[in-house]
Coordinates of C-alpha atoms and ligand atoms in Angstrom, one line a residue:
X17 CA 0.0 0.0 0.0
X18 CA 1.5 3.1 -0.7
X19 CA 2.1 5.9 1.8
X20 CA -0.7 8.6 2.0
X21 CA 1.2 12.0 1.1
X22 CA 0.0 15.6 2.2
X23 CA 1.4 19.0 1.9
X24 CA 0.4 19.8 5.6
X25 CA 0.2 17.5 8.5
X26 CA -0.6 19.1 11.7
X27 CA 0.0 17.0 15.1
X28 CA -2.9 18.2 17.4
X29 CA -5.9 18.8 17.3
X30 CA -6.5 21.7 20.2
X31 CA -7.1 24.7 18.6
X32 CA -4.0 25.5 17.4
X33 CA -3.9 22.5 16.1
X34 CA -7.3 22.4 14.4
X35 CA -7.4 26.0 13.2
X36 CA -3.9 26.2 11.4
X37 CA -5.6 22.6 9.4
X38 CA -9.1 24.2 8.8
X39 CA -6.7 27.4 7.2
X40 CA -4.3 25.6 5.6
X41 CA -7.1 23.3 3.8
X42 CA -8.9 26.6 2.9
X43 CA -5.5 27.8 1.6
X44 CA -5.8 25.1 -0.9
X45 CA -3.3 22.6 0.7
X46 CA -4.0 18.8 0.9
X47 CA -4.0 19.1 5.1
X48 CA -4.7 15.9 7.6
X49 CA -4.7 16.4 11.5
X50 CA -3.7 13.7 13.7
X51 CA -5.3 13.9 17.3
X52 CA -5.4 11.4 19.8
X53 CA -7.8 12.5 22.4
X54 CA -10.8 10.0 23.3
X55 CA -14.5 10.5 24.3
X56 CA -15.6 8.0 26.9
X57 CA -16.4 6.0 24.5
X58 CA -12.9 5.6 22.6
X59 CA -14.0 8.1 19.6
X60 CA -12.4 11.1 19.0
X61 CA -12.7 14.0 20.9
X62 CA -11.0 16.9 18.7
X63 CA -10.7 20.4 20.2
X64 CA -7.7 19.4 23.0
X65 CA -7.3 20.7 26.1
X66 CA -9.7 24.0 25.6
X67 CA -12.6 22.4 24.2
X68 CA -12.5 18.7 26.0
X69 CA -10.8 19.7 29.9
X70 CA -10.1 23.4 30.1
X71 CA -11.3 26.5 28.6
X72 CA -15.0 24.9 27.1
X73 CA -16.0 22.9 30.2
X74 CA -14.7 25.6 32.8
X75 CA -17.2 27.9 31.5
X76 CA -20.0 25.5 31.3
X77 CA -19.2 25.1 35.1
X78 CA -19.4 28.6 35.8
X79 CA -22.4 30.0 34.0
X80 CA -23.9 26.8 36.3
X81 CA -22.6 27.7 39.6
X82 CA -23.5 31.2 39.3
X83 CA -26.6 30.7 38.2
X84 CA -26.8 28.7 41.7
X85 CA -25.4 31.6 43.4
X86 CA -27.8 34.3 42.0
X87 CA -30.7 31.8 42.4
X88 CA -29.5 31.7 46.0
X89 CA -28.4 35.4 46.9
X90 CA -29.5 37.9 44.2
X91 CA -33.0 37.0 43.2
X92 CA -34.9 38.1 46.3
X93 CA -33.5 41.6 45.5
X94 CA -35.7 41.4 42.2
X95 CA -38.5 40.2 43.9
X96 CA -38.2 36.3 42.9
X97 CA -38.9 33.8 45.5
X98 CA -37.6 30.6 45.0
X99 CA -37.8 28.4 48.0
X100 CA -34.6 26.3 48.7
X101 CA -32.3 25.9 45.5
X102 CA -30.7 22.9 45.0
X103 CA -28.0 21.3 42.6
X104 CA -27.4 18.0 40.8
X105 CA -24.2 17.9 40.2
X106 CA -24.5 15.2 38.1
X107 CA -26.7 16.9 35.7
X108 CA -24.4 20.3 35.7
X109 CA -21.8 17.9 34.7
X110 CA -23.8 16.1 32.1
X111 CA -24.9 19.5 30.8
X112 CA -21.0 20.6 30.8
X113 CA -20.0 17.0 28.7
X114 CA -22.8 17.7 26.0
X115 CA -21.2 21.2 25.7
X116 CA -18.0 19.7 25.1
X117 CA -19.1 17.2 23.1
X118 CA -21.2 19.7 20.6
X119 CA -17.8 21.9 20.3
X120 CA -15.9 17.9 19.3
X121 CA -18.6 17.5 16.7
X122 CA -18.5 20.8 15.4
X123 CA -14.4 20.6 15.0
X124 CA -15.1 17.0 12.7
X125 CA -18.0 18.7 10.9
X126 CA -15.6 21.9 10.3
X127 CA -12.8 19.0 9.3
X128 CA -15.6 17.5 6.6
X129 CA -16.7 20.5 5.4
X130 CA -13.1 22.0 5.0
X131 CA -11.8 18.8 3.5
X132 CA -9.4 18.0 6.2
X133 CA -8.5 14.4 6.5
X134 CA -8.8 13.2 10.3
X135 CA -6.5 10.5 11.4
X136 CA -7.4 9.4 15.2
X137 CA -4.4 8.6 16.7
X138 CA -1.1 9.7 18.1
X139 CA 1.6 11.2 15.6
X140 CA 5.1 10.4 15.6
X141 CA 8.1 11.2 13.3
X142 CA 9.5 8.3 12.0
X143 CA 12.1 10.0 9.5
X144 CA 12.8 12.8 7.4
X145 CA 12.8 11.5 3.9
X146 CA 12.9 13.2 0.8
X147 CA 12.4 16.7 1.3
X148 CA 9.7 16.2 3.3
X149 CA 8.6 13.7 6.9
X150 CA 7.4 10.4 7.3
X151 CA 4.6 10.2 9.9
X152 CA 3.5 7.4 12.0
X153 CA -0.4 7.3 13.1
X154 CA -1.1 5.2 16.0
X155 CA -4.9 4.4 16.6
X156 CA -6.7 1.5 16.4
X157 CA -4.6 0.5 13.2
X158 CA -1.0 1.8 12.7
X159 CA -0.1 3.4 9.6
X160 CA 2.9 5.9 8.0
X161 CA 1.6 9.2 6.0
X162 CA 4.0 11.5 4.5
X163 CA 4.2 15.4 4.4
X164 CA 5.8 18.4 3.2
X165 CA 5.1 20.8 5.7
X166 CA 4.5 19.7 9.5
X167 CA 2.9 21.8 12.0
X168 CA 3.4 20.7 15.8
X169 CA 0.4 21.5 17.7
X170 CA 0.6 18.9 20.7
X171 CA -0.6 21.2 23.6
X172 CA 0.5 21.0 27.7
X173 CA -0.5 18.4 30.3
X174 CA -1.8 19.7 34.2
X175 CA 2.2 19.6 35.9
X176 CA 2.0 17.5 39.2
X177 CA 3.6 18.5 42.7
X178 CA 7.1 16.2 42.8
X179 CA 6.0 12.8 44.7
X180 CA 2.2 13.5 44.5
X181 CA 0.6 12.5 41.3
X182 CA -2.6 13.3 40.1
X183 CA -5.1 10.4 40.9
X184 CA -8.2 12.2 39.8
X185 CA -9.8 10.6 43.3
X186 CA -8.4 12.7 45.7
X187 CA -5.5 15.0 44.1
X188 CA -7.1 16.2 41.0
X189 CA -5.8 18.0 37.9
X190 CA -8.2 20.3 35.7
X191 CA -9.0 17.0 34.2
X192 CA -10.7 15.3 37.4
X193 CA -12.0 19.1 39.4
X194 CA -13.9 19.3 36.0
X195 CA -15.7 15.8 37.2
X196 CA -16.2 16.0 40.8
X197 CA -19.1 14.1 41.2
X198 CA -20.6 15.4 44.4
X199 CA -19.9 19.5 46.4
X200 CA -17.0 18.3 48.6
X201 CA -17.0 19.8 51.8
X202 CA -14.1 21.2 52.0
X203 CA -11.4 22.0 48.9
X204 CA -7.9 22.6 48.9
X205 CA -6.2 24.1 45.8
X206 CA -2.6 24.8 45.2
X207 CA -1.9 27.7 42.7
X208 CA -4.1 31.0 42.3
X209 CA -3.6 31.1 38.6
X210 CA -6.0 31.5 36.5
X211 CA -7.3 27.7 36.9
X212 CA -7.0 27.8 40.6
X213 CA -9.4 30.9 40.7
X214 CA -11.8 29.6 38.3
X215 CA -12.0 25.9 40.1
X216 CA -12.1 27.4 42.9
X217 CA -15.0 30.0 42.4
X218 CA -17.2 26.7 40.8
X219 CA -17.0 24.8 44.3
X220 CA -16.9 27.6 46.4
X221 CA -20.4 29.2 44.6
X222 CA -22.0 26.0 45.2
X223 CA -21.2 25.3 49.1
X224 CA -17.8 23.5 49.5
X225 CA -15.0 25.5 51.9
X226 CA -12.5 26.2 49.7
X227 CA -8.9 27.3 50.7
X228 CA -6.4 28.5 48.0
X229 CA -2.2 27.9 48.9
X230 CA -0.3 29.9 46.8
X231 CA 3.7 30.2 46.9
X232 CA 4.2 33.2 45.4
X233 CA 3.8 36.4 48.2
X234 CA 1.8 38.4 45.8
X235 CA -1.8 37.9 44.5
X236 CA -2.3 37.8 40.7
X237 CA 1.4 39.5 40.1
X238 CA 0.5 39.1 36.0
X239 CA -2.3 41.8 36.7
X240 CA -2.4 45.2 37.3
X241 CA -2.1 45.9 40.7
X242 CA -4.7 47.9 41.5
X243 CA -6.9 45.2 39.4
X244 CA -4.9 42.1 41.7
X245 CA -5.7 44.6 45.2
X246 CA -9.8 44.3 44.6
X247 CA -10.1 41.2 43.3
X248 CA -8.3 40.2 46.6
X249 CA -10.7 42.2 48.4
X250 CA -13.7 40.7 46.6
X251 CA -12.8 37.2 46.9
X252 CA -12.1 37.2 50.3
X253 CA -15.7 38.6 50.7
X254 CA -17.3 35.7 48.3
X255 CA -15.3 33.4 51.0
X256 CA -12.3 32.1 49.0
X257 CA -9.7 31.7 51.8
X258 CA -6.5 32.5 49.8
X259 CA -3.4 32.0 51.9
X260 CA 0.3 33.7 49.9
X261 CA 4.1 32.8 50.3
X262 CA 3.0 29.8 51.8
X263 CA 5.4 26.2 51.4
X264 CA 3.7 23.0 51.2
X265 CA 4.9 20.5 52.2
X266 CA 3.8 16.4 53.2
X267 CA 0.7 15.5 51.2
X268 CA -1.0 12.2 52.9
X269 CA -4.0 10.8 50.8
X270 CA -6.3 8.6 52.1
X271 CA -9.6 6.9 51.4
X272 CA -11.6 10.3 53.1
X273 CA -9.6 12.7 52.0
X274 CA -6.2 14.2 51.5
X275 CA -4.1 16.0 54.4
X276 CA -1.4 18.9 53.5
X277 CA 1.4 20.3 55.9
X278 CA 2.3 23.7 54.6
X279 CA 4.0 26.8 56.6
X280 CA 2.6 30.3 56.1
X281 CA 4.2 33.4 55.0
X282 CA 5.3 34.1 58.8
X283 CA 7.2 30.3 58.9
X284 CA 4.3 29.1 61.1
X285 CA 3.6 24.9 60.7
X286 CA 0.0 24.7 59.4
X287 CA -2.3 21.2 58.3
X288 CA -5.1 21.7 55.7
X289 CA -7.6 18.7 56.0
X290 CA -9.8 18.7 52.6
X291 CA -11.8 15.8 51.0
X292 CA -10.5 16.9 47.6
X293 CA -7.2 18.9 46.3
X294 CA -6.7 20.7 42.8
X295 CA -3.5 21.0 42.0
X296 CA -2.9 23.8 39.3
X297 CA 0.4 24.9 39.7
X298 CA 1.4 25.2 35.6
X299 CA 1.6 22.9 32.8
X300 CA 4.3 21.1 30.8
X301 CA 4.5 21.0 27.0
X302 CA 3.7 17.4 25.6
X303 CA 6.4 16.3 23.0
X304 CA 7.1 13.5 24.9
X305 CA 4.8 10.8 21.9
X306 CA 6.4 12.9 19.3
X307 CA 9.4 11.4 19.1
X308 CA 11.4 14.1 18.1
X309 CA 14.9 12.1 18.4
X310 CA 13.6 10.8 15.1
X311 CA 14.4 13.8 13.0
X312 CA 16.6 16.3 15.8
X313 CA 13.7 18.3 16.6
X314 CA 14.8 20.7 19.4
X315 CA 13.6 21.0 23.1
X316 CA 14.5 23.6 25.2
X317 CA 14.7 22.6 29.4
X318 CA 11.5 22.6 30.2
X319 CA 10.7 20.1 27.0
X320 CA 9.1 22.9 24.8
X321 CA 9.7 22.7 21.1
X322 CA 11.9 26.0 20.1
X323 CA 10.9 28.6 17.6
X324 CA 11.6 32.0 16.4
X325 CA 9.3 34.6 16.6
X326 CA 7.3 33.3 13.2
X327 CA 6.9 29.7 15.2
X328 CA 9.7 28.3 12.6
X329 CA 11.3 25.2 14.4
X330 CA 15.1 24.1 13.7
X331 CA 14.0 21.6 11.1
X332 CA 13.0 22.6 7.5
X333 CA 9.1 23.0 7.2
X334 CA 8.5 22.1 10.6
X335 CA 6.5 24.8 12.7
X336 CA 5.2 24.5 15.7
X337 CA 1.9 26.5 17.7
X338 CA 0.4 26.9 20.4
X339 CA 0.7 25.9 24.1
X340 CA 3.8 23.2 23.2
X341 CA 5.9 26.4 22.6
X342 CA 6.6 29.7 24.4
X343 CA 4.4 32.7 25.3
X344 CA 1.1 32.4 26.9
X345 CA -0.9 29.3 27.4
X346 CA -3.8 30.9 26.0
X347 CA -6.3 29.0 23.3
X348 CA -6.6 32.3 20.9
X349 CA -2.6 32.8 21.4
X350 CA -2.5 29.1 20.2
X351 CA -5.2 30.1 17.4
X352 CA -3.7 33.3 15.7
X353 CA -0.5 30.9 15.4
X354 CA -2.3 28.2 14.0
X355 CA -3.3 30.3 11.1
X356 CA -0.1 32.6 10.8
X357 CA 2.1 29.3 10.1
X358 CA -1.0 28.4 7.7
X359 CA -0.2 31.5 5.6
X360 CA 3.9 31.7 6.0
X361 CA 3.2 28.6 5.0
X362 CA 1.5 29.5 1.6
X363 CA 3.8 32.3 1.3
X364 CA 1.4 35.2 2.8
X365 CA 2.4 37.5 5.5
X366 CA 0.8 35.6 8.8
X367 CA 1.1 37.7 11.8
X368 CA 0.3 37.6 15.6
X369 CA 0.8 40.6 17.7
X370 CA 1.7 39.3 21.2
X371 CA 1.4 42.9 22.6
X372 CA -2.2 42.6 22.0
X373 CA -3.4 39.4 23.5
X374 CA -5.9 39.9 25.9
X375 CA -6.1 38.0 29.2
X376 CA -9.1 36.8 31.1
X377 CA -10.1 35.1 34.5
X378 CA -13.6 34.2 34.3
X379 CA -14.4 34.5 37.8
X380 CA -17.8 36.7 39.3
X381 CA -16.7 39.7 39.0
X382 CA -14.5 38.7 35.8
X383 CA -11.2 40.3 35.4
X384 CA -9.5 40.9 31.7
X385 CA -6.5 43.0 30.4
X386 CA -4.3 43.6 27.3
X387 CA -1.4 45.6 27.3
X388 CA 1.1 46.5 30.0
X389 CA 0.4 47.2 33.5
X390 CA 0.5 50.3 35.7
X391 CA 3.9 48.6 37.7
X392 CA 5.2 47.1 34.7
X393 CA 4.9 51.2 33.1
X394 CA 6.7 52.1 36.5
X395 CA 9.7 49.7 36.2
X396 CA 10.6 50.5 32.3
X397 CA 10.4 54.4 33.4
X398 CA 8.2 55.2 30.9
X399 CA 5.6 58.0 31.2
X400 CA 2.4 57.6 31.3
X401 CA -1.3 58.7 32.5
X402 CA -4.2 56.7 34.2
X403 CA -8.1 57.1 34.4
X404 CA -10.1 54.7 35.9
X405 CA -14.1 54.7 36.4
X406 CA -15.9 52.3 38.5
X407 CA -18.9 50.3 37.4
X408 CA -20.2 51.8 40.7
X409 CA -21.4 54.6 38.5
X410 CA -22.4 53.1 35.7
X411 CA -26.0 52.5 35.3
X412 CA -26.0 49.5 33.5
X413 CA -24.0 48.1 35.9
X414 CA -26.6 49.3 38.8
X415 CA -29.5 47.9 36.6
X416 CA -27.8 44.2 36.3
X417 CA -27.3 44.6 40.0
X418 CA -23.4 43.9 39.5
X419 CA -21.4 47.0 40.5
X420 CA -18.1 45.5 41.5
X421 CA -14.5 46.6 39.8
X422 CA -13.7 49.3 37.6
X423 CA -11.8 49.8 33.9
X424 CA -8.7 51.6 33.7
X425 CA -7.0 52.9 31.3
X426 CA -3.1 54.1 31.1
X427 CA -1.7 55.8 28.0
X428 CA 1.5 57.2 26.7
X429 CA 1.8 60.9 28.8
X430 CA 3.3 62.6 25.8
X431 CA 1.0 60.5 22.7
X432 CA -1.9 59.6 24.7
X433 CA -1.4 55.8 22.6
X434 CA -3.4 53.2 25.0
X435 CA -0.5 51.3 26.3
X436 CA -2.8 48.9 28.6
X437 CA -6.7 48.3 29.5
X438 CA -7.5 46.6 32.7
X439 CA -11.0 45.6 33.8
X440 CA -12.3 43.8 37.0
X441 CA -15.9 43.8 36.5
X442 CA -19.1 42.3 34.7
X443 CA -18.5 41.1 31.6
X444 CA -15.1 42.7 30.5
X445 CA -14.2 39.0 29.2
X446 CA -16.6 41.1 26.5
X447 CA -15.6 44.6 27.0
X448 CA -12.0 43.9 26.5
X449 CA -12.2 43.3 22.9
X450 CA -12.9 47.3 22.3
X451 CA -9.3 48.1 23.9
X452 CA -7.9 45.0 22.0
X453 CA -8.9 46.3 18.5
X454 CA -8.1 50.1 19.9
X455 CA -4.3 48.8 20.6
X456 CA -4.4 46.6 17.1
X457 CA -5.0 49.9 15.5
X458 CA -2.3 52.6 18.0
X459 CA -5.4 54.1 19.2
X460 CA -5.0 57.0 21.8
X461 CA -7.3 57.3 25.1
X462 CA -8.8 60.6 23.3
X463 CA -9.8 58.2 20.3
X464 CA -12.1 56.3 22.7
X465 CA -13.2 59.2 24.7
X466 CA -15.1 60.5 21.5
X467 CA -16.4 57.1 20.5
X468 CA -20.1 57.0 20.1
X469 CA -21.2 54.1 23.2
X470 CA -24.5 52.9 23.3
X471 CA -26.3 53.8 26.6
X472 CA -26.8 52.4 28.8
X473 CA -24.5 49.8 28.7
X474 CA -21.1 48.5 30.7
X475 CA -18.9 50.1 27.4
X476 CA -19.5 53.5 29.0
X477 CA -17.4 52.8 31.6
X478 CA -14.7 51.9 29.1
X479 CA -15.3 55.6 27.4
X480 CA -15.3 56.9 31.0
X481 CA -12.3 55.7 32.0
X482 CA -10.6 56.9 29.0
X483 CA -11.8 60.2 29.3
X484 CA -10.2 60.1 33.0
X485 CA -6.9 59.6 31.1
X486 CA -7.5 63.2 31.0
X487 CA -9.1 64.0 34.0
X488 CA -12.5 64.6 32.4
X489 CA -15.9 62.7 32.8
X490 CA -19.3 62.8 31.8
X491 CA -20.7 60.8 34.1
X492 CA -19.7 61.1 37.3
Ligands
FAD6 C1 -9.0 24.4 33.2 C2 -8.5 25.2 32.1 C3 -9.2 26.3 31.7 C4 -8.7 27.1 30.6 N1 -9.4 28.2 30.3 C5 -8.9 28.9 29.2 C6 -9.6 30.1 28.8 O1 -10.7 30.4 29.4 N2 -9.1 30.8 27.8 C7 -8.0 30.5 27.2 O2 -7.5 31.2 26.2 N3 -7.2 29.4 27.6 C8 -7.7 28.6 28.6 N4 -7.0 27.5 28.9 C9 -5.7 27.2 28.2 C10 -6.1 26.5 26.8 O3 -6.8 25.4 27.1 C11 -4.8 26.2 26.1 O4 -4.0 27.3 26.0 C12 -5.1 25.6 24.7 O5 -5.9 24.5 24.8 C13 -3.8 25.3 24.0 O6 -4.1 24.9 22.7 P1 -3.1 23.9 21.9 O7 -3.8 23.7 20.6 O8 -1.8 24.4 21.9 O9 -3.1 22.5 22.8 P2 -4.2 21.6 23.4 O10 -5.5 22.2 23.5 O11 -3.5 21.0 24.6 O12 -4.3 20.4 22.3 C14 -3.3 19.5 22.0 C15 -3.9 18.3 21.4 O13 -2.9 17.5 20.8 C16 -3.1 16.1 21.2 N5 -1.8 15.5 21.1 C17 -0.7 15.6 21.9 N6 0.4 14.9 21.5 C18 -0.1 14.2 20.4 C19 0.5 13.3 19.5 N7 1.8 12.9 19.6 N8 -0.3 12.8 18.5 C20 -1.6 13.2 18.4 N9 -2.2 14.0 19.2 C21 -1.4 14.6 20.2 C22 -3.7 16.2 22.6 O14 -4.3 15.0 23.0 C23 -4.6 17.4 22.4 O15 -5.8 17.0 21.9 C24 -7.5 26.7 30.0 C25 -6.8 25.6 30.4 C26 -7.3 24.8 31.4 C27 -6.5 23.6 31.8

């Protein structure tokens, strides 16, 4: 039988993996995507870790558990009586696996409909040969395909604390807190990133004692300060007990539950007794199934495939996207990569502008940014002004009933360019993407101060805060 031979093979199927396929099959190139994720059932689950453990099925999670909490807290302020609100857990998490498993059948459709051929397995190199690379796909049969151009796309994996591996029972990785069959009583999670916060806020919203170890001293450090400083304030209130600096240290599981020694931020010898732990302290690149010995694909130390700044590996017409490589472990970093190799690939100019990738914790209130922060501004000396407005005045925000946070703006002193956006507040996953395309295009804080916002409506807080850039409001 002879080998199947494509001019693009991607190795992945997240969504850098999927998009960079879905473009370069648009682009005209015969493209096949090898992804070896399984359903429950041993089918394939396309999408990776944002659609099938991560980004997808953490926001199913939320949108349930704070429906639970307004059910429970904020309705009687409207005048809706409810009686006792209850949740089956098993149904939130049914509801969250047909989301996931709508977004895996929407990726094949896309694959159909795009011409993409799907190989269900894991990918390998097994040579370079002939200009191009020989591929092995291991599924349920094994077979070699052939391609000019390979794009690695093969994502991260949860990292484990050193001697306690995940078990999914007791010490749990996104992969088992996203499954928890039952509200445990009381939850440990190691890490406030982004995962820990979001986990967290799920459990917590829906009854379970929830206490956050973090090592690092400060809260949030990527943020903005002033951002990190009220979401500290407002989490505390919603009861998230987040301890910083802290060392852990012994971890005992056990049928009931797991036990953690750990030593706060003044040395003091502490135990955390919890029925369940989340352990979400970073993730490592997976290139261990690639076998990249095969063809002298290079790793850097922490096993991540290195690239230049255009995602061009070492090898000839091998690129790589995504979470596997540096920057952000962000599903739309991975995305804009996916189909910037695409085009470089077909010769076009692909770009991704890193200075413009907004970031997002989609916790009640939400918190999102893009652009540098007010401390980062401070340490690279370079002037600039600020104007914040709070959603506290904002009459949108008073009719939703959800006044908590504020946007800020800081801009060049001299220019007035928008050199970051950072909002703690409702919705500004959504109100983030106006400062986004503002940066994209060098906008300055004036540019958005005389921008036409519907009213009422949370975006007026946005113009707001750039017309405090210079000291002016409307408003307020
Ligand atoms: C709980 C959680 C919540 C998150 N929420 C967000 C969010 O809200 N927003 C956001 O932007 N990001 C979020 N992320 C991060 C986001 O999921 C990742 O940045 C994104 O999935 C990276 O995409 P990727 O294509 O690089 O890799 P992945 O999504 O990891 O996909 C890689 C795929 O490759 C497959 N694979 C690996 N090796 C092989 C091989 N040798 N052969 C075949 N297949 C292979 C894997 O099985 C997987 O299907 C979240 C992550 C987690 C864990």
């Amino acid at each position: 039988m002879s080998t199947k031979q494509f001019d693009v093979v991607v190795i992945g199927g997240g969504p850098g993996g999927y998009i960079a396929a879905i473009r370069a099959a648009q682009l005209g190139f015969a493209t096949a995507c090898i992804d070896e994720w399984k359903n429950d059932k041993g089918g394939p689950a396309p999408g990776g870790t944002c659609t099938n453990v991560g980004c997808i099925p953490s926001k199913a999670l939320l949108q349930s558990s704070e429906h639970f909490d307004h059910a429970n807290h904020h309705f009687a302020e409207h005048g809706i009586s409810v009686g006792k609100v209850e949740i089956d857990v098993a149904k939130m998490v049914g509801r969250k696996d047909t989301v996931v498993k709508q977004n895996n059948d929407g990726i094949l459709y896309l694959f159909k409909k795009n011409k993409v051929a799907f190989f269900h397995g894991r990918g390998s190199f097994v040579a370079a040969k002939d200009g191009g690379y020989e591929i092995k796909v291991a599924g349920a049969a094994e077979e070699v395909i052939a391609a000019k151009h390979v794009i690695l796309a093969t994502g991260s994996s949860a990292r484990a604390l050193p001697g306690t591996p995940f078990d999914e029972e007791r010490v749990l990785s996104n992969d088992g807190a996203l499954r928890i069959g039952a509200v445990p009583k009381k939850l440990g999670v190691i890490g406030s990133g982004v995962i820990g916060l979001e986990m967290g806020s799920v459990w917590r919203r829906l009854g379970a004692e929830v206490t956050i170890l973090e090592a690092m001293p400060a809260f949030l450090g990527a943020a903005d300060e002033a951002v990190a400083k009220e979401a500290a304030k407002v989490f505390a209130k919603q009861g998230l007990k987040i301890e910083l600096g802290v060392k852990v240290g012994a971890i005992k599981t056990s049928k009931s539950g797991v036990k953690i020694d750990w030593t706060n931020a003044k040395g003091e010898a502490q135990v955390l007794d919890c029925d369940r732990l989340i352990v979400s302290i970073g993730r490592v690149p997976n290139t261990t199934g690639l076998n990249p010995e095969a063809v002298g694909l290079k790793l850097d130390e922490r096993g991540a495939i290195v690239v230049d700044g255009d995602c061009r590996t070492n090898l000839p017409n091998v690129w790589a996207v995504g979470d596997v490589v540096r920057g952000p472990m962000l599903a739309h970093k991975a995305e804009e990569e996916g189909v910037a190799v695409a085009e470089r690939i077909a010769g076009q100019h692909g770009h991704v502008n890193f200075d413009t990738i907004p970031w997002v914790i989609y916790t009640s209130p939400e918190i999102a940014w893009v652009g540098q922060t007010e401390q980062a501004l401070k340490a690279s000396g370079r002037a600039y002004k600020a104007g914040q407005f709070p959603f506290l005045a904002n009459g949108r925000a008073r009719a939703l009933g959800d006044t908590t946070g504020f946007v800020k703006f800081l801009a060049d002193a001299k220019t007035d360019e928008i050199l970051g956006v950072h909002i703690i507040g409702p919705m500004a996953s959504e109100l983030i993407s106006e400062a986004v395309v503002a940066m994209e295009f060098k906008a300055s804080a004036e540019d958005i101060a005389r921008i036409c916002h519907a009213h009422p409506s949370l975006s007026e807080a946005t113009k707001e805060a750039a017309l405090a850039v210079d000291k002016r409001t409307l408003n307020f």
